[in-house]
mmCIF file of C-alpha atoms in Angstrom:
data_model
loop_
_atom_site.group_PDB
_atom_site.id
_atom_site.type_symbol
_atom_site.label_atom_id
_atom_site.label_comp_id
_atom_site.label_asym_id
_atom_site.label_seq_id
_atom_site.Cartn_x
_atom_site.Cartn_y
_atom_site.Cartn_z
ATOM 1 C CA GLY A 27 -22.891 -21.088 0.035
ATOM 2 C CA ALA A 28 -25.382 -18.335 -0.047
ATOM 3 C CA VAL A 29 -24.625 -14.925 -1.820
ATOM 4 C CA VAL A 30 -23.953 -11.404 -0.229
ATOM 5 C CA SER A 31 -23.593 -8.486 -2.567
ATOM 6 C CA GLN A 32 -22.738 -4.957 -1.674
ATOM 7 C CA HIS A 33 -22.870 -2.005 -3.771
ATOM 8 C CA PRO A 34 -20.592 0.238 -4.000
ATOM 9 C CA SER A 35 -17.539 -1.647 -3.666
ATOM 10 C CA TRP A 36 -15.420 1.387 -2.748
ATOM 11 C CA VAL A 37 -16.389 5.616 -2.841
ATOM 12 C CA ILE A 38 -14.576 8.253 -2.089
ATOM 13 C CA CYS A 39 -16.761 11.676 -0.604
ATOM 14 C CA LYS A 40 -16.296 14.998 0.710
ATOM 15 C CA SER A 41 -16.654 15.422 4.687
ATOM 16 C CA GLY A 42 -19.497 16.668 5.527
ATOM 17 C CA THR A 43 -21.811 14.437 2.793
ATOM 18 C CA SER A 44 -23.322 11.668 3.307
ATOM 19 C CA VAL A 45 -23.134 7.698 1.574
ATOM 20 C CA LYS A 46 -25.392 5.308 1.098
ATOM 21 C CA ILE A 47 -24.220 1.549 1.173
ATOM 22 C CA GLU A 48 -26.184 -1.453 -0.030
ATOM 23 C CA CYS A 49 -26.233 -5.218 0.959
ATOM 24 C CA ARG A 50 -28.557 -7.654 -0.851
ATOM 25 C CA SER A 51 -28.995 -11.706 -0.277
ATOM 26 C CA LEU A 52 -29.114 -12.809 -3.883
ATOM 27 C CA ASP A 53 -30.334 -16.013 -3.445
ATOM 28 C CA PHE A 54 -32.324 -15.753 -0.120
ATOM 29 C CA GLN A 55 -34.411 -13.976 2.429
ATOM 30 C CA ALA A 56 -32.688 -12.662 5.060
ATOM 31 C CA THR A 57 -34.977 -10.948 7.907
ATOM 32 C CA THR A 58 -31.955 -10.266 9.942
ATOM 33 C CA MET A 59 -28.401 -8.832 8.472
ATOM 34 C CA PHE A 60 -25.575 -7.388 10.123
ATOM 35 C CA TRP A 61 -23.331 -4.216 9.465
ATOM 36 C CA TYR A 62 -19.565 -4.065 10.420
ATOM 37 C CA ARG A 63 -16.986 -1.974 9.948
ATOM 38 C CA GLN A 64 -13.321 -3.053 9.912
ATOM 39 C CA PHE A 65 -9.949 -1.081 10.606
ATOM 40 C CA PRO A 66 -6.709 -1.691 9.033
ATOM 41 C CA LYS A 67 -5.175 -4.590 10.670
ATOM 42 C CA GLN A 68 -8.184 -5.105 13.432
ATOM 43 C CA SER A 69 -10.727 -7.533 13.548
ATOM 44 C CA LEU A 70 -14.802 -7.158 12.205
ATOM 45 C CA MET A 71 -16.608 -5.211 14.643
ATOM 46 C CA LEU A 72 -20.365 -5.731 14.581
ATOM 47 C CA MET A 73 -22.004 -2.180 14.534
ATOM 48 C CA ALA A 74 -25.601 -3.113 14.173
ATOM 49 C CA THR A 75 -28.034 -5.580 14.031
ATOM 50 C CA SER A 76 -30.885 -4.684 10.907
ATOM 51 C CA ASN A 77 -34.007 -6.291 11.151
ATOM 52 C CA GLU A 78 -36.818 -6.412 8.110
ATOM 53 C CA GLY A 79 -39.590 -4.192 9.324
ATOM 54 C CA SER A 80 -38.314 -2.796 12.048
ATOM 55 C CA LYS A 81 -35.624 -0.782 13.699
ATOM 56 C CA ALA A 82 -32.034 -1.631 13.958
ATOM 57 C CA THR A 83 -30.364 -2.394 16.942
ATOM 58 C CA TYR A 84 -27.128 -0.403 17.650
ATOM 59 C CA GLU A 85 -23.676 -1.606 19.551
ATOM 60 C CA GLN A 86 -22.838 0.301 22.400
ATOM 61 C CA GLY A 87 -20.752 3.098 21.132
ATOM 62 C CA VAL A 88 -22.329 3.120 17.570
ATOM 63 C CA GLU A 89 -24.180 6.682 17.021
ATOM 64 C CA LYS A 90 -27.741 5.338 15.439
ATOM 65 C CA ASP A 91 -28.127 8.982 13.859
ATOM 66 C CA LYS A 92 -25.200 9.161 12.323
ATOM 67 C CA PHE A 93 -24.899 5.599 10.771
ATOM 68 C CA LEU A 94 -28.576 5.403 9.821
ATOM 69 C CA ILE A 95 -29.891 1.525 8.917
ATOM 70 C CA ASN A 96 -32.846 0.729 6.882
ATOM 71 C CA HIS A 97 -33.863 -2.652 6.032
ATOM 72 C CA ALA A 98 -37.162 -2.438 3.867
ATOM 73 C CA SER A 99 -37.312 -5.661 2.384
ATOM 74 C CA LEU A 100 -36.366 -9.334 2.815
ATOM 75 C CA THR A 101 -33.341 -8.758 0.410
ATOM 76 C CA LEU A 102 -32.162 -5.144 0.922
ATOM 77 C CA SER A 103 -30.428 -3.257 3.870
ATOM 78 C CA THR A 104 -29.203 -0.059 3.463
ATOM 79 C CA LEU A 105 -26.173 1.745 5.624
ATOM 80 C CA THR A 106 -26.383 5.485 5.402
ATOM 81 C CA VAL A 107 -23.549 7.385 6.901
ATOM 82 C CA THR A 108 -24.498 10.639 7.283
ATOM 83 C CA SER A 109 -22.490 13.948 7.368
ATOM 84 C CA ALA A 110 -19.105 11.774 6.912
ATOM 85 C CA HIS A 111 -15.677 12.469 8.476
ATOM 86 C CA PRO A 112 -12.641 11.566 7.638
ATOM 87 C CA GLU A 113 -12.623 9.065 11.149
ATOM 88 C CA ASP A 114 -15.369 7.481 9.465
ATOM 89 C CA SER A 115 -13.126 5.860 6.427
ATOM 90 C CA SER A 116 -13.240 2.314 7.148
ATOM 91 C CA PHE A 117 -13.959 -1.039 5.667
ATOM 92 C CA TYR A 118 -17.857 -1.477 5.903
ATOM 93 C CA ILE A 119 -19.388 -4.964 5.124
ATOM 94 C CA CYS A 120 -22.823 -6.564 5.845
ATOM 95 C CA SER A 121 -23.732 -9.895 6.361
ATOM 96 C CA ALA A 122 -26.685 -12.375 6.236
ATOM 97 C CA ARG A 123 -27.361 -15.946 7.284
ATOM 98 C CA PRO A 124 -29.883 -18.153 5.661
ATOM 99 C CA GLN A 125 -29.978 -20.335 8.728
ATOM 100 C CA ASP A 126 -26.708 -21.166 11.008
ATOM 101 C CA THR A 127 -24.127 -19.501 8.872
ATOM 102 C CA GLN A 128 -23.519 -16.242 8.280
ATOM 103 C CA TYR A 129 -22.417 -15.217 5.023
ATOM 104 C CA PHE A 130 -20.323 -11.774 4.185
ATOM 105 C CA GLY A 131 -20.539 -9.212 1.159
ATOM 106 C CA PRO A 132 -17.714 -8.294 -0.456
ATOM 107 C CA GLY A 133 -17.225 -5.071 1.621
ATOM 108 C CA THR A 134 -17.258 -1.265 0.883
ATOM 109 C CA ARG A 135 -14.200 0.947 0.842
ATOM 110 C CA LEU A 136 -15.259 4.299 2.202
ATOM 111 C CA THR A 137 -12.726 7.436 2.012
ATOM 112 C CA VAL A 138 -13.796 10.771 3.360
ATOM 113 C CA LEU A 139 -11.475 13.259 2.155
ATOM 114 C CA ASP B 26 -14.524 -6.944 26.139
ATOM 115 C CA GLN B 27 -12.612 -9.704 24.039
ATOM 116 C CA GLN B 28 -14.714 -12.445 24.063
ATOM 117 C CA VAL B 29 -12.957 -14.597 21.055
ATOM 118 C CA LYS B 30 -9.221 -14.468 21.177
ATOM 119 C CA GLN B 31 -7.121 -15.607 18.710
ATOM 120 C CA ASN B 32 -3.752 -15.360 20.187
ATOM 121 C CA SER B 33 -1.032 -15.972 17.376
ATOM 122 C CA PRO B 34 -1.179 -12.873 15.145
ATOM 123 C CA SER B 35 0.664 -15.059 12.523
ATOM 124 C CA LEU B 36 1.802 -18.443 11.456
ATOM 125 C CA SER B 37 4.219 -19.448 8.482
ATOM 126 C CA VAL B 38 3.995 -23.167 7.437
ATOM 127 C CA GLN B 39 5.512 -24.852 5.074
ATOM 128 C CA GLU B 40 3.526 -25.777 1.720
ATOM 129 C CA GLY B 41 2.478 -29.550 2.226
ATOM 130 C CA ARG B 42 2.594 -29.313 5.808
ATOM 131 C CA ILE B 43 -0.322 -28.956 8.446
ATOM 132 C CA SER B 44 -1.248 -25.460 9.437
ATOM 133 C CA ILE B 45 -2.682 -25.419 13.042
ATOM 134 C CA LEU B 46 -4.549 -22.231 13.826
ATOM 135 C CA ASN B 47 -6.342 -21.631 17.435
ATOM 136 C CA CYS B 48 -8.717 -19.734 19.186
ATOM 137 C CA ASP B 49 -10.112 -19.381 22.813
ATOM 138 C CA TYR B 50 -13.516 -17.975 24.044
ATOM 139 C CA THR B 51 -14.970 -17.055 27.429
ATOM 140 C CA ASN B 52 -18.517 -16.960 26.591
ATOM 141 C CA SER B 53 -20.618 -19.694 27.843
ATOM 142 C CA MET B 54 -23.849 -18.936 25.714
ATOM 143 C CA PHE B 55 -21.746 -19.014 22.654
ATOM 144 C CA ASP B 56 -23.475 -22.154 20.484
ATOM 145 C CA TYR B 57 -21.639 -22.290 17.538
ATOM 146 C CA PHE B 58 -18.429 -21.428 15.979
ATOM 147 C CA LEU B 59 -17.028 -20.379 12.663
ATOM 148 C CA TRP B 60 -14.110 -19.730 10.606
ATOM 149 C CA TYR B 61 -13.953 -17.488 8.065
ATOM 150 C CA LYS B 62 -10.959 -16.525 5.330
ATOM 151 C CA LYS B 63 -10.543 -13.284 4.717
ATOM 152 C CA TYR B 64 -8.083 -11.302 1.561
ATOM 153 C CA PRO B 65 -7.628 -7.445 1.988
ATOM 154 C CA ALA B 66 -10.362 -5.349 0.835
ATOM 155 C CA GLU B 67 -12.721 -8.239 0.210
ATOM 156 C CA GLY B 68 -15.217 -9.660 2.554
ATOM 157 C CA PRO B 69 -15.095 -12.877 4.745
ATOM 158 C CA THR B 70 -15.538 -16.480 3.213
ATOM 159 C CA PHE B 71 -17.047 -18.962 5.294
ATOM 160 C CA LEU B 72 -14.451 -21.883 5.542
ATOM 161 C CA ILE B 73 -16.004 -24.313 8.364
ATOM 162 C CA SER B 74 -18.345 -24.504 11.224
ATOM 163 C CA ILE B 75 -19.067 -26.443 14.331
ATOM 164 C CA SER B 76 -22.070 -26.665 16.829
ATOM 165 C CA SER B 77 -21.187 -26.518 20.232
ATOM 166 C CA ILE B 78 -22.707 -30.136 20.916
ATOM 167 C CA LYS B 79 -20.038 -31.611 18.567
ATOM 168 C CA ASP B 80 -16.232 -31.893 18.758
ATOM 169 C CA LYS B 81 -15.076 -31.803 15.417
ATOM 170 C CA ASN B 82 -16.595 -31.478 11.731
ATOM 171 C CA GLU B 83 -14.175 -31.978 8.519
ATOM 172 C CA ASP B 84 -14.468 -30.704 5.386
ATOM 173 C CA GLY B 85 -12.010 -31.845 2.629
ATOM 174 C CA ARG B 86 -8.504 -30.107 3.651
ATOM 175 C CA PHE B 87 -10.222 -28.456 6.642
ATOM 176 C CA THR B 88 -10.990 -29.921 10.390
ATOM 177 C CA VAL B 89 -12.303 -27.715 13.268
ATOM 178 C CA PHE B 90 -11.454 -29.009 16.333
ATOM 179 C CA LEU B 91 -13.728 -27.758 20.001
ATOM 180 C CA ASN B 92 -13.314 -28.472 23.559
ATOM 181 C CA LYS B 93 -15.580 -27.198 25.175
ATOM 182 C CA SER B 94 -14.545 -27.861 28.539
ATOM 183 C CA ALA B 95 -11.359 -25.651 27.728
ATOM 184 C CA LYS B 96 -13.527 -23.227 25.527
ATOM 185 C CA HIS B 97 -11.426 -24.056 23.018
ATOM 186 C CA LEU B 98 -11.522 -24.367 19.323
ATOM 187 C CA SER B 99 -8.776 -25.130 16.531
ATOM 188 C CA LEU B 100 -8.419 -25.164 12.593
ATOM 189 C CA HIS B 101 -6.523 -27.517 10.877
ATOM 190 C CA ILE B 102 -5.498 -27.222 7.349
ATOM 191 C CA VAL B 103 -3.976 -30.142 5.390
ATOM 192 C CA PRO B 104 -1.979 -30.330 3.320
ATOM 193 C CA SER B 105 -1.470 -26.404 3.188
ATOM 194 C CA GLN B 106 -1.498 -24.757 -0.094
ATOM 195 C CA PRO B 107 0.090 -21.558 -1.362
ATOM 196 C CA GLY B 108 -3.465 -20.291 -1.794
ATOM 197 C CA ASP B 109 -4.353 -20.591 1.909
ATOM 198 C CA SER B 110 -1.890 -17.485 2.649
ATOM 199 C CA ALA B 111 -4.667 -15.448 4.360
ATOM 200 C CA VAL B 112 -6.019 -14.138 7.522
ATOM 201 C CA TYR B 113 -8.520 -16.860 9.097
ATOM 202 C CA PHE B 114 -10.654 -15.309 11.892
ATOM 203 C CA CYS B 115 -12.717 -17.285 14.517
ATOM 204 C CA ALA B 116 -15.911 -16.616 15.079
ATOM 205 C CA ALA B 117 -18.486 -17.116 17.601
ATOM 206 C CA ARG B 118 -21.996 -17.205 17.848
ATOM 207 C CA ASP B 119 -24.279 -15.946 20.722
ATOM 208 C CA GLY B 120 -27.064 -18.277 20.573
ATOM 209 C CA VAL B 121 -29.203 -16.000 23.139
ATOM 210 C CA ASN B 122 -28.753 -12.569 22.063
ATOM 211 C CA ASP B 123 -29.607 -12.178 18.128
ATOM 212 C CA TYR B 124 -27.429 -14.887 17.073
ATOM 213 C CA LYS B 125 -24.139 -12.024 17.005
ATOM 214 C CA LEU B 126 -21.159 -13.439 15.967
ATOM 215 C CA SER B 127 -18.229 -12.268 17.887
ATOM 216 C CA PHE B 128 -14.513 -12.364 15.684
ATOM 217 C CA GLY B 129 -11.488 -12.965 17.028
ATOM 218 C CA ALA B 130 -8.816 -10.643 15.871
ATOM 219 C CA GLY B 131 -7.078 -12.916 13.352
ATOM 220 C CA THR B 132 -4.187 -14.782 12.383
ATOM 221 C CA THR B 133 -2.029 -14.373 9.241
ATOM 222 C CA VAL B 134 -1.511 -17.787 7.625
ATOM 223 C CA THR B 135 1.965 -17.359 4.939
ATOM 224 C CA VAL B 136 2.288 -20.536 2.791
ATOM 225 C CA ARG B 137 5.820 -20.926 1.872
ATOM 226 C CA ALA B 138 6.476 -22.768 -1.434
#
């Protein structure tokens, strides 16, 4: 299957700071990537669709000014959590699809103190 | 509004026996269905998928059945192995709306030795 990587795998930050998470498709080009978050013992919730060269599309209830998404190239999308607060602590996962199947990155555990 | 439902939060099965995981959906625009396996603090791993034009797809120990009229699909794992113990997510793709995936809540499978 296709390979998607994420960096960092975990991050701890202070409240009020910003954190950037990178998502890369390693062996294919992805015009579209997806960002999810998962709370403990819950399902994956789609946050936004990242489109190369254009603005991201956010799901209802997701603050676009708080979760900044940039899809600067066909292999890289970044999610920046701005002015992070403890309630933003979660597991963030990205995915990309070379064709029909979406492949997921390993996830990033964000803890905001 | 939960469009994909996995009504069994957990399943315990004896090693060597069959595991059957069920999934129901409500959106008739879903055109592609996937099963993912997930370990804690990791991204989902793709297992098997099925197009809405088919009713069965088999890959090794994994078989997915789709009953489109009932809006129901199931994943059969046979024989079950201890390494299969994980959380399994059913996902459905919206063929119209950006190919977004909607996930079920997951079923935790425990394979007993």
